[in-house]
Amino acid sequence: MSDTINQKDINNAAWAACDTFRGVVDPAQYKDYILVTLFLKYISDIWRVHYKKYQERYGNDEERIRRKLERERFVLPNIEIKNHSTGVLEDKFLADFYSLYERRSSNNIGELFNLVLDAIEEANKAKLDSVFRNIDFNSEANLGKTKERNRRIKNLLEDFNKPQLDMSTENVSEDIIGNTYLYLIERFATDAGKKAGEFYTPFPVSRLVAKLARPKPGDRICDPACGSSTLLIEAGREVGSPDFALFGMEVNGSTWALARMNMFLHGFDSARIEWCNTLTSPALVENDKLMKFNVVVANPPFSLNKWGAEEAQNDRFNRFWRGIPPKSKGDYAFISHMIEAALEKEGRVAVVVPHGVLFRAGAEGRIRQKLIEENLLDTIVGLPANLFQTTGIPVAIMVFDRSREKGGVNENRQDVLFIDASQEFEPGKNQNSLSDEHIKKIMDTYLSRKDVDKYAHVATFEEIKENDFNLNIPRYVDTYKEEEEIDIDAVQKEIDLLEEELAAVRVKMTEHLKEIRR
């Protein structure tokens, strides 16, 4: 294969493979089949590279080669299929993509696919346990009856066997594979529309949240609503070194599986991603207490209904001591969890929220007031509308800093920075976006922490108190622009001139019509 393979080639080839399902299976369903196949193809290609390397060193000594391979990041086991009645060995093959490709015309290809995934999961329990639990390549409900199902799986295997999808490390870097996975997740999110919020945060938003959280070497970073882990991965990248640890929690089983595979493809094998309900039964616990993190980031579900308010009163971690959010709006439930999970006097929190979180009254207003009085709120960034597939409404990012607590290095910082970036974006046909320049301007303003006309304001505690702890951004950043004065005389002169020109045109038209009638 050519050494000139690039990100665009592999992205396009992977997306083209979706044609097998497009229009027949819902994108929210077929994304799992595509992403799992991409994952299988990747580990199969890596295994082949390693096998070739050891074969060149040890020749045909298969036992020695196997021992070496078993020390790699992952293991691909052999599968033996025996006759149920006689016990006679009917088939034996490596649990990889290529074995399935060779058997792509088999009547039981769906069963064989499941068998390969089960064997890989069993052989790699520490890293891949339960990752393929929610995927069934032999599902009549998802992939159709036997004949149609077999045809689709065969086409899928043939699509992924194209040279453009040769993912051996000799041809493409690990970054390109990981980026292809992220690319597919983003495309699926676009196709899936409102369902996309379950698993994806747009890259520019992830990047901005990660930058605002300012992770540093040595940090433990957590996303308690991690989806497919795009935001968590971006927070790790922001560190600038491999010295960090990633943790996440996700309530949806298939999305949790995507997150685990996403981490593996990006080389974050040691990331701990738990399948659990963060608000009612968080699994990131040590010594019967919430695990603590240097950085906590999230884009949780907006205004989640039935989030578990009835259980919050007796929460064993006492996360909701400031107040219990309304049962129909879980925004402050996630915020409360994130702040309690951040290290005391040190932890940093960045969370994406709907604007209602900034000004709604009642229980939310009381919680908001306590957070401000505790001096935890550091910055609010208002973003443009239509950045997400899930909603067209504008959103905000709230940054909390526990180093502002008494005894923390920033305890003397008593103000809150408001940034109104809602008018600066790259317009798109279906969705707006933030450019690098937009993100840079936000970060420059965030770090300088100074007033910027019609863009940013540093508000004192007294100002916020005078506004009854209402954080609605227009109360603090005046973006009103006076309309330019209209010169009535100049406008009248322009009208007179236009009328003269119009009269001349009418005379010419009359003359032309006379000529035509002759």
XYZ file of C-alpha atoms in Angstrom:
518
model
C 0.000 0.000 0.000
C 1.128 3.569 -0.694
C 2.840 5.504 2.059
C 0.754 8.556 1.105
C -2.414 7.401 2.882
C -4.025 10.367 4.616
C -6.832 11.088 7.043
C -9.313 12.045 4.329
C -8.810 8.788 2.368
C -9.432 6.548 5.344
C -12.360 8.675 6.555
C -14.069 8.526 3.168
C -13.526 4.783 2.818
C -14.954 4.129 6.277
C -17.973 6.347 5.649
C -18.619 4.681 2.277
C -18.886 1.352 4.099
C -22.083 2.678 5.676
C -23.876 2.379 2.319
C -24.561 -1.252 3.224
C -27.019 -0.047 5.893
C -27.993 3.458 4.817
C -31.705 3.856 4.145
C -32.514 0.411 5.560
C -31.288 0.539 9.155
C -31.572 3.595 11.422
C -28.226 5.431 11.868
C -28.612 5.191 15.652
C -28.458 1.396 15.200
C -26.052 0.812 12.333
C -23.384 3.104 13.811
C -22.581 0.324 16.299
C -22.045 -2.243 13.524
C -19.758 0.080 11.571
C -17.714 1.181 14.577
C -17.306 -2.359 15.897
C -16.171 -3.541 12.456
C -13.681 -0.672 12.265
C -12.379 -1.640 15.700
C -12.071 -5.311 14.714
C -10.285 -4.396 11.492
C -7.837 -2.194 13.397
C -6.830 -4.800 15.976
C -6.642 -7.469 13.250
C -4.266 -5.326 11.178
C -2.089 -4.555 14.208
C -1.979 -8.258 15.080
C -0.829 -9.092 11.550
C 1.997 -6.548 11.772
C 3.193 -8.011 15.066
C 2.885 -11.573 13.783
C 4.977 -10.710 10.719
C 7.619 -9.082 12.916
C 7.944 -12.144 15.149
C 7.828 -14.537 12.208
C 10.821 -12.762 10.666
C 12.634 -13.225 13.965
C 11.578 -16.782 14.912
C 10.693 -18.380 11.560
C 8.049 -21.086 11.784
C 8.259 -21.527 15.563
C 4.525 -20.880 16.063
C 4.582 -21.610 19.791
C 7.297 -19.032 20.412
C 5.545 -16.478 18.188
C 2.316 -17.073 20.113
C 4.015 -16.511 23.478
C 5.379 -13.196 22.225
C 2.021 -12.120 20.821
C 0.329 -12.831 24.153
C 2.447 -10.065 25.717
C 1.081 -7.404 23.377
C -1.630 -4.827 24.238
C -4.314 -7.344 23.301
C -4.654 -10.993 22.319
C -6.509 -12.531 19.375
C -7.304 -16.143 20.334
C -7.907 -19.142 18.107
C -11.449 -20.471 17.727
C -12.352 -24.132 17.363
C -15.786 -25.171 16.101
C -16.784 -28.738 16.828
C -19.772 -30.764 15.729
C -22.360 -30.691 18.509
C -23.195 -34.368 18.097
C -19.852 -36.015 17.347
C -17.395 -33.542 18.848
C -15.389 -33.673 15.616
C -13.411 -30.500 14.868
C -15.088 -28.802 11.903
C -13.215 -25.519 11.720
C -10.357 -23.703 13.401
C -9.375 -20.096 12.784
C -7.974 -16.941 14.338
C -10.546 -14.612 15.899
C -9.924 -11.708 13.549
C -11.411 -9.745 10.674
C -9.676 -11.753 7.980
C -11.063 -15.073 9.163
C -14.548 -13.594 8.848
C -13.702 -12.155 5.433
C -12.627 -15.603 4.221
C -15.963 -16.992 5.459
C -18.058 -14.041 4.278
C -20.271 -16.269 2.086
C -21.117 -18.653 4.945
C -24.793 -19.095 5.743
C -24.028 -18.484 9.426
C -21.736 -15.454 9.006
C -23.711 -13.524 11.653
C -23.098 -16.278 14.200
C -19.415 -16.423 13.275
C -19.086 -12.650 13.721
C -20.591 -12.923 17.220
C -18.298 -15.837 17.995
C -15.196 -13.832 17.050
C -16.252 -10.848 19.176
C -17.055 -13.064 22.183
C -13.671 -14.778 21.917
C -11.792 -11.457 21.720
C -13.708 -10.107 24.710
C -13.023 -13.254 26.748
C -9.294 -13.154 25.936
C -8.989 -9.458 26.876
C -11.226 -9.141 29.932
C -9.157 -6.448 31.624
C -9.504 -4.070 28.689
C -12.527 -5.199 26.670
C -14.850 -6.970 29.093
C -18.502 -6.569 27.980
C -17.606 -4.123 25.187
C -19.433 -6.216 22.564
C -22.310 -7.212 24.830
C -24.830 -4.942 23.114
C -23.974 -5.808 19.511
C -25.529 -8.754 17.692
C -24.515 -9.469 14.103
C -27.107 -12.237 13.954
C -30.026 -9.982 14.868
C -33.062 -10.366 12.629
C -34.622 -7.250 14.181
C -31.669 -5.029 13.226
C -30.190 -6.661 10.129
C -33.116 -8.497 8.550
C -33.892 -12.125 7.799
C -31.116 -14.613 7.124
C -30.597 -14.054 3.398
C -30.675 -10.249 3.646
C -28.614 -10.263 6.855
C -25.919 -12.427 5.294
C -25.787 -10.162 2.233
C -25.326 -7.044 4.368
C -22.601 -8.572 6.501
C -20.807 -9.853 3.412
C -20.907 -6.369 1.868
C -19.680 -4.850 5.112
C -16.688 -7.203 5.250
C -15.850 -6.504 1.612
C -16.068 -2.746 2.172
C -13.661 -2.912 5.099
C -11.242 -5.103 3.159
C -10.472 -2.268 0.737
C -6.817 -1.110 0.543
C -7.799 2.341 1.865
C -8.742 0.686 5.144
C -5.472 -1.162 5.659
C -4.842 0.058 9.202
C -1.538 -1.625 9.903
C 0.773 0.761 11.757
C 3.231 0.581 8.886
C 0.734 2.536 6.797
C -1.121 4.793 9.202
C -0.498 6.237 12.630
C -2.557 5.463 15.725
C -3.760 9.081 15.672
C -5.298 8.614 12.219
C -7.212 5.528 13.334
C -8.500 7.314 16.424
C -9.439 10.342 14.367
C -11.325 8.167 11.886
C -13.321 6.751 14.779
C -14.104 10.297 15.965
C -14.978 11.311 12.392
C -17.481 8.472 12.085
C -19.007 9.292 15.472
C -19.460 12.906 14.341
C -21.040 11.865 11.024
C -23.372 9.452 12.802
C -24.315 12.233 15.203
C -25.243 14.462 12.258
C -27.348 11.703 10.672
C -28.964 10.711 13.952
C -30.095 14.274 14.732
C -31.655 14.612 18.177
C -30.577 11.115 19.199
C -26.959 12.205 18.820
C -26.841 13.921 22.201
C -26.522 10.501 23.785
C -23.025 10.017 22.483
C -21.374 13.083 20.962
C -20.142 16.598 21.802
C -19.113 18.652 18.734
C -15.342 18.856 18.491
C -14.976 22.676 18.781
C -17.102 22.644 21.956
C -15.080 19.734 23.383
C -11.879 21.576 22.605
C -13.065 24.785 24.276
C -14.324 22.978 27.396
C -11.003 21.122 27.660
C -9.029 24.358 27.369
C -11.180 26.134 29.953
C -10.633 23.251 32.394
C -6.840 23.685 31.970
C -5.707 20.118 32.749
C -2.023 19.756 33.573
C 0.497 16.899 33.818
C -0.255 14.528 36.675
C -3.990 15.281 36.717
C -6.810 12.809 37.151
C -9.518 13.858 34.673
C -13.138 12.721 34.825
C -16.258 13.074 32.678
C -19.299 11.792 34.627
C -21.518 11.870 31.504
C -18.880 10.829 29.009
C -20.940 9.535 26.064
C -18.469 8.142 23.525
C -15.617 9.967 25.365
C -14.881 12.600 22.722
C -14.705 15.363 25.363
C -12.666 13.231 27.761
C -10.124 12.378 25.052
C -9.815 16.055 24.138
C -9.187 16.928 27.795
C -6.396 14.359 27.839
C -4.870 15.780 24.670
C -4.926 19.239 26.211
C -2.471 18.118 28.914
C 0.349 18.056 26.381
C 2.050 14.985 27.867
C 1.101 11.349 28.564
C 1.161 12.010 32.327
C -2.563 11.936 33.149
C -5.334 9.460 33.981
C -8.796 9.382 32.403
C -12.031 8.327 34.091
C -15.619 8.377 32.888
C -19.148 7.204 33.590
C -21.885 6.515 31.043
C -25.430 5.262 31.612
C -26.183 3.942 28.096
C -24.698 0.491 27.524
C -24.015 0.740 23.784
C -22.574 4.243 24.179
C -20.364 3.004 27.023
C -19.043 0.330 24.656
C -18.236 3.024 22.059
C -16.352 4.947 24.733
C -14.263 1.907 25.693
C -13.349 1.213 22.060
C -12.663 4.912 21.477
C -10.200 4.948 24.360
C -8.494 1.799 23.095
C -8.120 3.181 19.570
C -6.506 6.330 20.980
C -4.031 4.311 23.027
C -5.641 5.125 26.392
C -5.868 1.476 27.430
C -5.742 2.268 31.132
C -8.706 4.681 31.039
C -11.420 3.608 33.447
C -14.887 4.020 31.925
C -17.753 2.750 34.096
C -21.217 1.739 32.944
C -23.514 3.231 35.577
C -25.996 5.977 36.432
C -23.859 8.839 37.745
C -26.697 10.555 39.597
C -28.157 7.529 41.394
C -25.327 4.989 41.595
C -21.905 6.397 40.631
C -19.279 3.674 40.189
C -16.165 5.850 40.511
C -15.871 5.303 44.228
C -12.964 4.521 46.546
C -13.182 3.735 50.265
C -16.957 4.216 50.021
C -16.466 7.863 49.012
C -16.598 9.617 45.664
C -13.290 9.487 43.822
C -11.723 12.938 43.642
C -10.313 14.495 40.491
C -8.159 17.452 39.527
C -10.396 18.161 36.527
C -14.050 17.322 35.929
C -15.591 18.099 32.524
C -18.974 17.220 31.038
C -21.660 17.949 28.500
C -24.495 16.264 30.409
C -28.043 15.814 29.061
C -29.827 19.158 29.127
C -32.608 19.469 31.731
C -32.837 15.699 32.223
C -36.300 14.598 33.360
C -36.746 11.900 36.030
C -33.072 12.048 36.957
C -33.580 10.516 40.417
C -34.667 13.415 42.629
C -36.660 11.029 44.839
C -33.412 9.275 45.846
C -31.334 12.439 46.282
C -32.517 13.169 49.843
C -30.782 10.000 51.055
C -27.777 10.190 48.743
C -24.990 8.293 50.515
C -22.386 10.710 49.183
C -24.338 13.802 50.356
C -23.843 15.451 46.966
C -27.061 17.462 47.094
C -26.588 19.208 50.432
C -27.030 22.619 48.802
C -30.500 21.607 47.692
C -32.274 19.045 45.521
C -32.844 20.151 41.921
C -36.346 19.799 40.395
C -37.184 16.258 39.331
C -37.785 17.459 35.765
C -34.448 19.296 35.421
C -31.274 17.434 36.295
C -28.780 20.179 35.332
C -27.824 21.128 38.879
C -27.755 17.462 39.866
C -24.856 16.955 37.453
C -23.223 20.219 38.542
C -23.535 19.219 42.215
C -21.943 15.846 41.501
C -19.096 17.399 39.513
C -18.216 19.907 42.224
C -18.269 17.250 44.942
C -16.050 15.020 42.770
C -13.478 17.798 42.302
C -10.569 17.940 44.734
C -11.092 20.352 47.611
C -9.170 23.629 47.323
C -7.817 22.536 43.936
C -10.263 20.869 41.518
C -11.499 22.551 38.353
C -14.899 21.964 36.744
C -16.129 22.924 33.248
C -19.672 22.004 32.250
C -21.930 22.745 29.266
C -25.413 23.920 30.311
C -28.601 25.368 28.804
C -29.084 29.073 29.589
C -31.960 28.337 31.971
C -29.397 27.117 34.489
C -28.167 30.709 34.756
C -31.451 32.303 35.769
C -34.193 29.817 36.705
C -35.598 30.442 40.180
C -36.858 28.049 42.846
C -34.589 25.213 43.993
C -32.144 25.910 41.156
C -31.909 29.568 42.166
C -31.105 28.615 45.744
C -28.396 26.156 44.674
C -26.928 28.742 42.305
C -26.827 31.345 45.075
C -24.996 28.985 47.441
C -22.403 28.130 44.786
C -21.742 31.845 44.257
C -21.628 32.579 47.972
C -19.096 29.764 48.380
C -16.968 31.596 45.777
C -16.832 28.522 43.531
C -18.118 30.053 40.290
C -15.244 31.442 38.214
C -16.414 32.037 34.625
C -19.461 31.842 32.360
C -19.066 31.698 28.576
C -22.146 32.224 26.420
C -21.923 30.314 23.120
C -23.762 30.761 19.797
C -26.999 29.020 18.952
C -27.173 25.863 16.837
C -23.783 24.379 17.751
C -25.323 20.999 18.629
C -27.226 18.373 16.671
C -29.522 17.931 19.659
C -30.786 21.475 20.021
C -30.747 24.812 18.255
C -30.734 26.817 21.488
C -27.618 28.715 22.590
C -25.745 27.139 25.478
C -23.179 28.268 28.031
C -20.109 26.829 29.709
C -19.813 27.275 33.463
C -16.359 27.041 35.018
C -16.046 26.326 38.739
C -12.727 26.510 40.585
C -12.309 24.951 44.009
C -8.952 26.699 44.429
C -11.108 29.764 45.218
C -12.254 28.093 48.441
C -10.800 29.268 51.736
C -7.281 27.882 51.882
C -6.985 27.564 48.097
C -4.423 29.493 46.039
C -7.163 31.661 44.482
C -9.261 32.315 47.582
C -8.861 36.087 47.118
C -10.476 36.020 43.681
C -14.042 37.082 44.436
C -15.337 38.040 41.000
C -16.960 36.190 38.094
C -15.947 36.608 34.462
C -18.787 36.786 31.925
C -17.949 36.257 28.241
C -20.624 36.735 25.585
C -19.334 34.838 22.538
C -22.844 34.197 21.216
C -22.452 36.342 18.103
C -19.150 34.949 16.871
C -19.333 31.704 14.895
C -18.944 30.116 11.491
C -22.437 29.692 10.017
C -23.316 26.328 8.524
C -26.239 24.975 6.545
C -27.532 22.777 9.365
C -25.219 23.621 12.208
C -22.949 26.474 13.298
C -19.380 26.005 14.481
C -16.564 27.712 16.371
C -13.347 28.397 14.486
C -9.846 28.317 15.963
C -9.930 32.121 16.016
C -13.168 32.171 18.009
C -11.761 29.721 20.545
C -8.528 31.716 20.792
C -10.425 34.939 21.480
C -12.439 33.264 24.242
C -9.307 31.811 25.822
C -7.342 35.060 25.575
C -10.206 36.838 27.325
C -10.502 34.071 29.914
C -6.800 34.220 30.777
C -6.501 38.025 30.803
C -9.664 38.357 32.917
C -10.405 41.938 31.884
C -13.440 43.785 30.561
C -13.800 43.808 26.778
C -16.349 46.186 25.294
C -19.530 44.358 24.272
C -17.815 40.993 24.810
C -16.712 40.436 28.418
C -17.193 41.790 31.925
C -15.653 40.934 35.276
C -18.534 41.170 37.745
C -18.083 41.654 41.474
C -19.967 39.624 44.042
C -21.959 42.781 44.898
C -23.092 43.158 41.271
C -24.316 39.586 41.163
C -26.042 39.957 44.524
C -27.805 43.114 43.280
C -29.121 40.988 40.395
C -30.533 38.477 42.916
C -27.875 35.956 41.827
C -29.368 35.875 38.341
C -26.494 35.044 35.965
C -28.240 35.864 32.697
C -25.330 37.105 30.591
C -26.998 40.243 29.105
C -27.292 41.610 32.643
C -23.505 41.838 32.773
C -22.315 42.185 29.171
C -24.013 44.968 27.222
C -23.911 43.994 23.557
C -26.425 46.627 22.436
C -25.268 48.565 19.388
C -26.825 51.929 18.645
C -28.217 52.276 15.164
C -26.424 54.751 12.966
C -28.163 58.092 12.582
C -29.982 58.466 9.281
C -29.198 61.586 7.225
C -32.702 62.474 5.996
C -31.452 65.066 3.477
C -28.990 62.588 1.918
C -31.691 59.913 1.682
C -34.091 62.409 0.027
C -31.443 63.385 -2.527
C -30.878 59.692 -3.340
C -34.622 59.176 -3.798
C -34.853 62.217 -6.092
C -31.943 60.903 -8.172
C -33.513 57.459 -8.485
C -36.834 58.990 -9.569
C -35.046 61.005 -12.282
C -33.323 57.848 -13.536
C -36.636 55.974 -13.486
C -38.345 58.733 -15.518
C -35.567 58.574 -18.141
C -35.934 54.785 -18.376
C -39.703 55.139 -18.873
C -39.162 57.581 -21.782
C -36.777 55.143 -23.460
C -39.204 52.233 -22.950
C -42.013 54.252 -24.573
C -39.813 54.996 -27.606
C -38.869 51.291 -27.944
C -42.512 50.230 -27.840
C -43.375 52.736 -30.591
C -40.604 51.265 -32.776
C -41.921 47.729 -32.234
C -45.484 48.698 -33.241
C -44.414 50.255 -36.586
